[in-house]
Coordinates of C-alpha atoms in Angstrom, one line a residue:
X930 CA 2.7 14.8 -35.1
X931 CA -0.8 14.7 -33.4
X932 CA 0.8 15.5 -30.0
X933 CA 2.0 18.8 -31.4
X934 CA -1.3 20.3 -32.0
X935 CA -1.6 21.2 -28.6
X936 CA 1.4 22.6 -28.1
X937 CA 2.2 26.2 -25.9
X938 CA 4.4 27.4 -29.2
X939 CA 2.8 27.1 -32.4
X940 CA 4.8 25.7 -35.4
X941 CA 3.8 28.4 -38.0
X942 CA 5.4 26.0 -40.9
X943 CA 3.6 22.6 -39.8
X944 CA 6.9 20.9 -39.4
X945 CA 7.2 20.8 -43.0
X946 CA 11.1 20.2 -42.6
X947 CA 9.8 17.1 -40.5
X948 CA 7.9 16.1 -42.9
X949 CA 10.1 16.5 -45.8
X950 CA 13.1 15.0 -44.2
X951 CA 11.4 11.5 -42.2
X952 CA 13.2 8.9 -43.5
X953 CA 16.4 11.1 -43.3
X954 CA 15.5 11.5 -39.6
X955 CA 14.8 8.3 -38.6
X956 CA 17.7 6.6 -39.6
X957 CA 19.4 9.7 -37.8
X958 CA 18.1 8.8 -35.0
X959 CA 18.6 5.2 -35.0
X960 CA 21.9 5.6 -35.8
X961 CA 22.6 7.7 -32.6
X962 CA 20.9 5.9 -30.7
X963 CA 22.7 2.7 -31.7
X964 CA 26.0 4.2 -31.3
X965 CA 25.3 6.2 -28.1
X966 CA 25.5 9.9 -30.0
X967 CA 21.7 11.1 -29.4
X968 CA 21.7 13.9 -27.6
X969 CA 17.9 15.9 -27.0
X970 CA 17.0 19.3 -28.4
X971 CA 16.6 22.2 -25.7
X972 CA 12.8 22.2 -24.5
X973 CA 11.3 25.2 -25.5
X974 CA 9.6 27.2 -21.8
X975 CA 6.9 29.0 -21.7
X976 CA 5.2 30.2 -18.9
X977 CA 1.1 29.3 -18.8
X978 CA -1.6 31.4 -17.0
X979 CA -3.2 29.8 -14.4
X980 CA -5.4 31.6 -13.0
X981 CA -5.6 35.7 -12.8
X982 CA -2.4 35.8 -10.3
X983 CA -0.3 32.7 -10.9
X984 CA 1.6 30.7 -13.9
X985 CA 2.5 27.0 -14.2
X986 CA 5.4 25.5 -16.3
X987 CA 4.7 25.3 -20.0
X988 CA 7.3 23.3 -22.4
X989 CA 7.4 22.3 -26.1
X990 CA 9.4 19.0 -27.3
X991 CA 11.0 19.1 -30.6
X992 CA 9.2 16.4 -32.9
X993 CA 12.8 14.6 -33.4
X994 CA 12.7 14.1 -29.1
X995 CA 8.8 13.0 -29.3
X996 CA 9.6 11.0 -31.9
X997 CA 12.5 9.2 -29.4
X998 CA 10.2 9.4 -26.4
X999 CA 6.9 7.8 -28.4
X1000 CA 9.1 4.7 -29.1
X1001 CA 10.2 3.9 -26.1
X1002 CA 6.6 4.5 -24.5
X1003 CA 5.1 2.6 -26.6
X1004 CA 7.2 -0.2 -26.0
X1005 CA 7.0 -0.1 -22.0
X1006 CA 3.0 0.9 -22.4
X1007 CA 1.4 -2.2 -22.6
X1008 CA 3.8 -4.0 -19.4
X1009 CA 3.1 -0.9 -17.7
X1010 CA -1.3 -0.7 -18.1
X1011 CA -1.4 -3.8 -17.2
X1012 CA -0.1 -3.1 -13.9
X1013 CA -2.6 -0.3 -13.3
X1014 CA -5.8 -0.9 -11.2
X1015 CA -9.5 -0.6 -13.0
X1016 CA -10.3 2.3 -11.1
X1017 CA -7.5 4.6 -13.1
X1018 CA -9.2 5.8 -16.4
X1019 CA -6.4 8.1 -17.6
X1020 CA -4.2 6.8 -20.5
X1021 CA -5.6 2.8 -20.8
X1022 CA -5.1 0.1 -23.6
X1023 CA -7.1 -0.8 -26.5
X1024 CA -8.1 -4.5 -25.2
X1025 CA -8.2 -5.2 -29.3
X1026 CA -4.7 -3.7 -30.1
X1027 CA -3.1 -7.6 -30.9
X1028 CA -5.8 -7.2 -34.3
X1029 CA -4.7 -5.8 -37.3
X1030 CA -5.0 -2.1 -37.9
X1031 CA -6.4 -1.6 -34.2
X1032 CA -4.4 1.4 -31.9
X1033 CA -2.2 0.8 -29.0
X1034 CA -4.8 2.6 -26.8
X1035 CA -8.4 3.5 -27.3
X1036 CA -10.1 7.1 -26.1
X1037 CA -13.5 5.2 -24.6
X1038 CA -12.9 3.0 -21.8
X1039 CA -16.3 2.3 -20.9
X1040 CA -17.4 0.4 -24.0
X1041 CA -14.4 -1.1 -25.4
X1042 CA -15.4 -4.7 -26.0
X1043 CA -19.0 -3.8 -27.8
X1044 CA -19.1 -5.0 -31.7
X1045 CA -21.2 -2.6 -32.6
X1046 CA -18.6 0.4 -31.7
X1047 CA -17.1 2.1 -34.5
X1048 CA -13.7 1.6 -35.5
X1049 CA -11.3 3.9 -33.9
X1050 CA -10.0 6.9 -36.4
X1051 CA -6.5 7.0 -36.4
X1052 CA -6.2 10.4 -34.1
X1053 CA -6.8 8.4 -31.2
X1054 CA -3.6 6.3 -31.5
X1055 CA -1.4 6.6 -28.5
X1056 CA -1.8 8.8 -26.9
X1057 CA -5.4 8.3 -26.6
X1058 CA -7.6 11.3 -27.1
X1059 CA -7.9 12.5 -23.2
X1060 CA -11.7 13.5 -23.5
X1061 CA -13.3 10.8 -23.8
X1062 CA -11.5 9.0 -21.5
X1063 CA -12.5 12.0 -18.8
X1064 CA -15.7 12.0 -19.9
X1065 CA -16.3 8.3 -18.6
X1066 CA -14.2 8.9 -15.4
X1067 CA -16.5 11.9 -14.8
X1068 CA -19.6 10.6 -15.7
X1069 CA -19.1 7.6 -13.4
X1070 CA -17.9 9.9 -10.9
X1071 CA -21.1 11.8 -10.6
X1072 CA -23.3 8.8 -10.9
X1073 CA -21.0 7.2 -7.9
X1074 CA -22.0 11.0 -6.0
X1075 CA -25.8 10.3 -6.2
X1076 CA -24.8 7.2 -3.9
X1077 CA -22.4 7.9 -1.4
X1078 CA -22.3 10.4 1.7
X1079 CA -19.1 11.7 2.2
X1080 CA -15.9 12.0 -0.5
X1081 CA -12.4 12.3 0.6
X1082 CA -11.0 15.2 -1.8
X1083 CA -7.7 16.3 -2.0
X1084 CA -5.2 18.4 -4.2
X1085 CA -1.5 17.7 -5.0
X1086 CA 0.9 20.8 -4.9
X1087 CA 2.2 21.4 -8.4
X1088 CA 2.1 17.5 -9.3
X1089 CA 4.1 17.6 -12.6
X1090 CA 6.9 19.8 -11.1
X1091 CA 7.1 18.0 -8.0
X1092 CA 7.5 14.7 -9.6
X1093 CA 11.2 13.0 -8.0
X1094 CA 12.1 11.6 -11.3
X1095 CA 14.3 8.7 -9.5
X1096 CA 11.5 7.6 -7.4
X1097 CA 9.4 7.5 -10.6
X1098 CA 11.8 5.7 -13.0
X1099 CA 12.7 3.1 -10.2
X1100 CA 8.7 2.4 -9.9
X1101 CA 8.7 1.9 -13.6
X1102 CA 11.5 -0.4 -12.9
X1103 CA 9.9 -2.6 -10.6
X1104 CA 7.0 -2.9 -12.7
X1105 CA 8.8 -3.9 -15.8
X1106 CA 11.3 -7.1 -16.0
X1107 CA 14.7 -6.7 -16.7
X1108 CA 14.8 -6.8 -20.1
X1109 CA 13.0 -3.0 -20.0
X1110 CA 15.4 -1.6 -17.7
X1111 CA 18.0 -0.5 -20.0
X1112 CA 15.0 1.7 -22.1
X1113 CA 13.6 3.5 -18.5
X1114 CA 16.9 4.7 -18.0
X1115 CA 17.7 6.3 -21.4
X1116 CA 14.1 7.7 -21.2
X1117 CA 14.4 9.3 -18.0
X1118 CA 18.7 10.6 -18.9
X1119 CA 16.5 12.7 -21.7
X1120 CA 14.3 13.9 -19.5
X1121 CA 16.8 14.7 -16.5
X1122 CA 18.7 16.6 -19.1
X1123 CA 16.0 18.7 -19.7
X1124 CA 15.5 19.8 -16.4
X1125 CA 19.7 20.6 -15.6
X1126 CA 19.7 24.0 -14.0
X1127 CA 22.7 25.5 -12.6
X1128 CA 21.2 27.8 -9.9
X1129 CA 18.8 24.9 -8.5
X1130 CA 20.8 21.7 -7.6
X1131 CA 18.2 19.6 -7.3
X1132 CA 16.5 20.7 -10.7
X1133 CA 17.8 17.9 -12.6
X1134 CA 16.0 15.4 -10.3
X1135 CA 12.5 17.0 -10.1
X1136 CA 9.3 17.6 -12.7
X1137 CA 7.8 16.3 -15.7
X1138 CA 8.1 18.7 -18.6
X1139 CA 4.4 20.0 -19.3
X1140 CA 2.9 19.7 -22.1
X1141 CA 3.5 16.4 -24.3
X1142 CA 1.4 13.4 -23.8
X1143 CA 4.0 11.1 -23.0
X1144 CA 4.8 12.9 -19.3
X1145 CA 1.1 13.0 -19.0
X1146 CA 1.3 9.3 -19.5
X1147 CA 4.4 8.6 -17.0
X1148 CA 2.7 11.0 -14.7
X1149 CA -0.4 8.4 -15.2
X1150 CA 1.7 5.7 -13.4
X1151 CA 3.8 7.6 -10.8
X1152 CA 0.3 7.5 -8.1
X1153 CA -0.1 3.9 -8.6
X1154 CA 0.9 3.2 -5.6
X1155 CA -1.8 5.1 -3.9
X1156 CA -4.1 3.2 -6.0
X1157 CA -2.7 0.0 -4.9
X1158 CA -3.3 1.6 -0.7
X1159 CA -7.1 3.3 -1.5
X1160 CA -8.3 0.0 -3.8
X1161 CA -7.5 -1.9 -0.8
X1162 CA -8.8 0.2 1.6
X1163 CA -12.5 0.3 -0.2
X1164 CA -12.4 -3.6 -0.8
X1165 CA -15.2 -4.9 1.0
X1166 CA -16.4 -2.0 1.9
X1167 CA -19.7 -0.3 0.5
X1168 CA -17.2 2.8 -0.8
X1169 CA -15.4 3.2 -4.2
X1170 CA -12.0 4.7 -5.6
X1171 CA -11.3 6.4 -9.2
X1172 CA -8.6 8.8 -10.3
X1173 CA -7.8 10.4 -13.5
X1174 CA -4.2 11.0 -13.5
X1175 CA -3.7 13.4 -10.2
X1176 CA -7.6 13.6 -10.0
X1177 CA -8.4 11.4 -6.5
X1178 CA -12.3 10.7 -5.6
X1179 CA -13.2 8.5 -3.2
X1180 CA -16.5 8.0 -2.1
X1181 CA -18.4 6.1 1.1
X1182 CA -20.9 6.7 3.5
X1183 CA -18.4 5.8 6.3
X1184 CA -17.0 9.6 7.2
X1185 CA -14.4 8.0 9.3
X1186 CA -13.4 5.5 6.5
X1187 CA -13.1 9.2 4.1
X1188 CA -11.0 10.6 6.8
X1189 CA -8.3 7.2 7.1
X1190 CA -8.1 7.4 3.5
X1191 CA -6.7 10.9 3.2
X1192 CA -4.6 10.3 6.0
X1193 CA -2.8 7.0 3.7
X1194 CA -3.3 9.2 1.3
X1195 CA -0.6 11.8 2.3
X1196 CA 1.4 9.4 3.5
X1197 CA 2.2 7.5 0.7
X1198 CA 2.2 10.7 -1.2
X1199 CA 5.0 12.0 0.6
X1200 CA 6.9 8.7 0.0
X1201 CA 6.8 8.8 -3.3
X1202 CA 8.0 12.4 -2.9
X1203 CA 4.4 14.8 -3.2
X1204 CA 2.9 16.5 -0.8
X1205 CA -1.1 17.5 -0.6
X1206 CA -2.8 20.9 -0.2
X1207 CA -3.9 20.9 3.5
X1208 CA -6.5 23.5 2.6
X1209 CA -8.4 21.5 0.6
X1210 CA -7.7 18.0 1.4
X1211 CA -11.0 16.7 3.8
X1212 CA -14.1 14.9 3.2
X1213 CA -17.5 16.6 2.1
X1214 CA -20.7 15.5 1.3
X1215 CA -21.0 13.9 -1.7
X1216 CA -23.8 15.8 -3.2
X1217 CA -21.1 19.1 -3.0
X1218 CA -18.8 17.6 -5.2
X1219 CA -20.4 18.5 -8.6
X1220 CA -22.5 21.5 -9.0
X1221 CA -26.1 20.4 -10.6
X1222 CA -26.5 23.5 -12.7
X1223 CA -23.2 23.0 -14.1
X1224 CA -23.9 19.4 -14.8
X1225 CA -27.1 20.1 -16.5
X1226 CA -25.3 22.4 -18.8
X1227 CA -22.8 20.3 -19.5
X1228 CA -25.0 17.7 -20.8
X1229 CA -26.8 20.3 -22.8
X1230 CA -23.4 21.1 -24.5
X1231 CA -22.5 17.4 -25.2
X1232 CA -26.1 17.1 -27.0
X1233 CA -25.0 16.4 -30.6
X1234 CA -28.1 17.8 -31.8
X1235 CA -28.4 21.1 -33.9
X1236 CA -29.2 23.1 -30.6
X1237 CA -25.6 23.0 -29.0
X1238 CA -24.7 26.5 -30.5
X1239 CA -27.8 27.5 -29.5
X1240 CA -26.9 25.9 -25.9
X1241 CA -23.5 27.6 -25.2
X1242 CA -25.3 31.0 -26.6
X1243 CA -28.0 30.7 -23.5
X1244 CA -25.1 29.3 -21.3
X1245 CA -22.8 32.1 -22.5
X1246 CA -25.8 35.1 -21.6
X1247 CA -26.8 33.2 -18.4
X1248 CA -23.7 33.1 -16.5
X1249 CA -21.4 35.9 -18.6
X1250 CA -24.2 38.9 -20.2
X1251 CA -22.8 37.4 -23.2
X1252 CA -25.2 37.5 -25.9
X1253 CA -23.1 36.6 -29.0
X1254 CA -20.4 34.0 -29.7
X1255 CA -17.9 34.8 -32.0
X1256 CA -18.5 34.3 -35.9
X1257 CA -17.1 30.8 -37.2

């Protein structure tokens, strides 16, 4: 239910018959699923602005198919993190989750282990609250800036729709034992029968439907084979690696070493079926990656304190004539 509060079509009823009708649902779905009879809902498509001239993929699951796709991931989620390199922030474990009433994942990376953090509310069970866990990968990110020369930058072309969904579940595959096996391949028959279109042939084969966390979370893993190539490339080297999901930095003050990295890179990009924007894949000085003004305001707009309307207002007049905000 809390992954449907972001969702491209709003339920105006809540899921009330959802709601009023669990048990009846769940032993439903059990039942089919036992007995080989589940069959998904059609996704609901909607087409999402991008910018001023372009739209991306929008799609909505029905909660009786996230409920389907949320068991099985959280099964596989815990083999499957623990396969993932430190330098991926997107979509990571609570370290605490084997303690009683403690979530599968936890939205702050960076502190996790401190006593004095407060317990985790119960919206930032899996999937994790994705702010938070930006939030560190930026801020790291910018601090790593103010020390390096040169990041390697790059840009996949339309990651979720490129996504080879074969190539994908067989990684999953060979990150899980056997035992797994048999729940990657139902997961990825619902999501291949999603994507059936009669006038593409390869449709059925290719993309992640947008907009539920649980692609964003397979989408999470499907790179971590670059990580595996960049980690090892910046080991022992005075250079570092993060990503968040398709978000690649790496920084160094060894241009050439920025250059060889976005040449493995595309490389193993295009094995594992993506391809990178030419245009704005290079390396550039570290100090260009993050715009100082806009980093100042930022932290003026994460201030807790009283000002932060007060904040936006200024940042709202200063880079829009906007002198209002709209009333609460």
């Amino acid at each position: 239910m809390l992954d449907t509060r972001d969702d491209f079509v709003f339920d105006v009823l809540n899921h009330l018959d959802v709601r009023v009708n669990r048990d009846y649902l769940l032993k439903t779905l059990s039942s089919q699923l036992e007995y080989g009879q589940y069959l998904p809902n059609r996704l609901i498509e909607i087409e999402v602005p991008k910018n001023s001239y372009s739209v991306r993929p929008g799609s909505t699951v029905t909660v009786p198919d996230l409920v389907v796709l949320f068991a099985i991931v959280q099964v596989l989620a815990p083999h499957l993190d623990a396969k993932l390199l430190p330098c991926v922030y997107s979509y990571r474990l609570n370290p605490k989750r084997g303690v009683k009433d403690e979530p599968l994942f936890v939205a702050d990376k960076a502190k996790p282990e401190q006593k004095s953090e407060p317990p985790v509310e119960a919206d930032d069970e899996f999937p994790s609250s994705w702010f938070p866990l930006w939030k560190s990968f930026h801020k790291d990110s910018v601090a790593t800036a103010k020390t390096a020369s040169f990041c390697a930058v790059t840009d996949i072309t339309a990651y979720f729709e490129n996504i080879q969904l074969d190539r994908l579940r067989d990684r999953l595959r060979s990150l899980l034992s056997p035992e797994h096996h048999e729940l990657v391949d139902i997961l990825f028959s619902i999501i291949k029968s999603w994507n059936l279109k009669l006038d593409d042939h390869f449709a059925g084969n290719r993309g992640l439907p947008q907009g539920n966390d649980v692609s964003s979370f397979l989408s999470n893993i499907h790179p971590s084979t670059v990580d595996e190539v960049l980690f090892q490339m910046v080991h022992g080297n005075e250079a570092a690696y993060l990503r968040y999901v398709d978000d690649i930095k790496l920084y160094t003050d060894d241009k050439e070493l920025a250059c060889s990295a976005l040449v493995e890179t595309a490389r193993e990009m295009r094995r594992i079926g993506l391809n990178l924007q030419s245009a704005k894949t290079k390396p550039i000085p570290a100090a260009e990656v993050f715009n100082a003004e806009g980093e100042r305001w930022l932290e003026m707009l994460a201030d807790e304190s009283k000002d932060r309307k007060e904040h936006a207002i200024e940042w709202l007049a200063t880079r829009h004539g906007k002198k209002t905000v709209p009333e609460e």
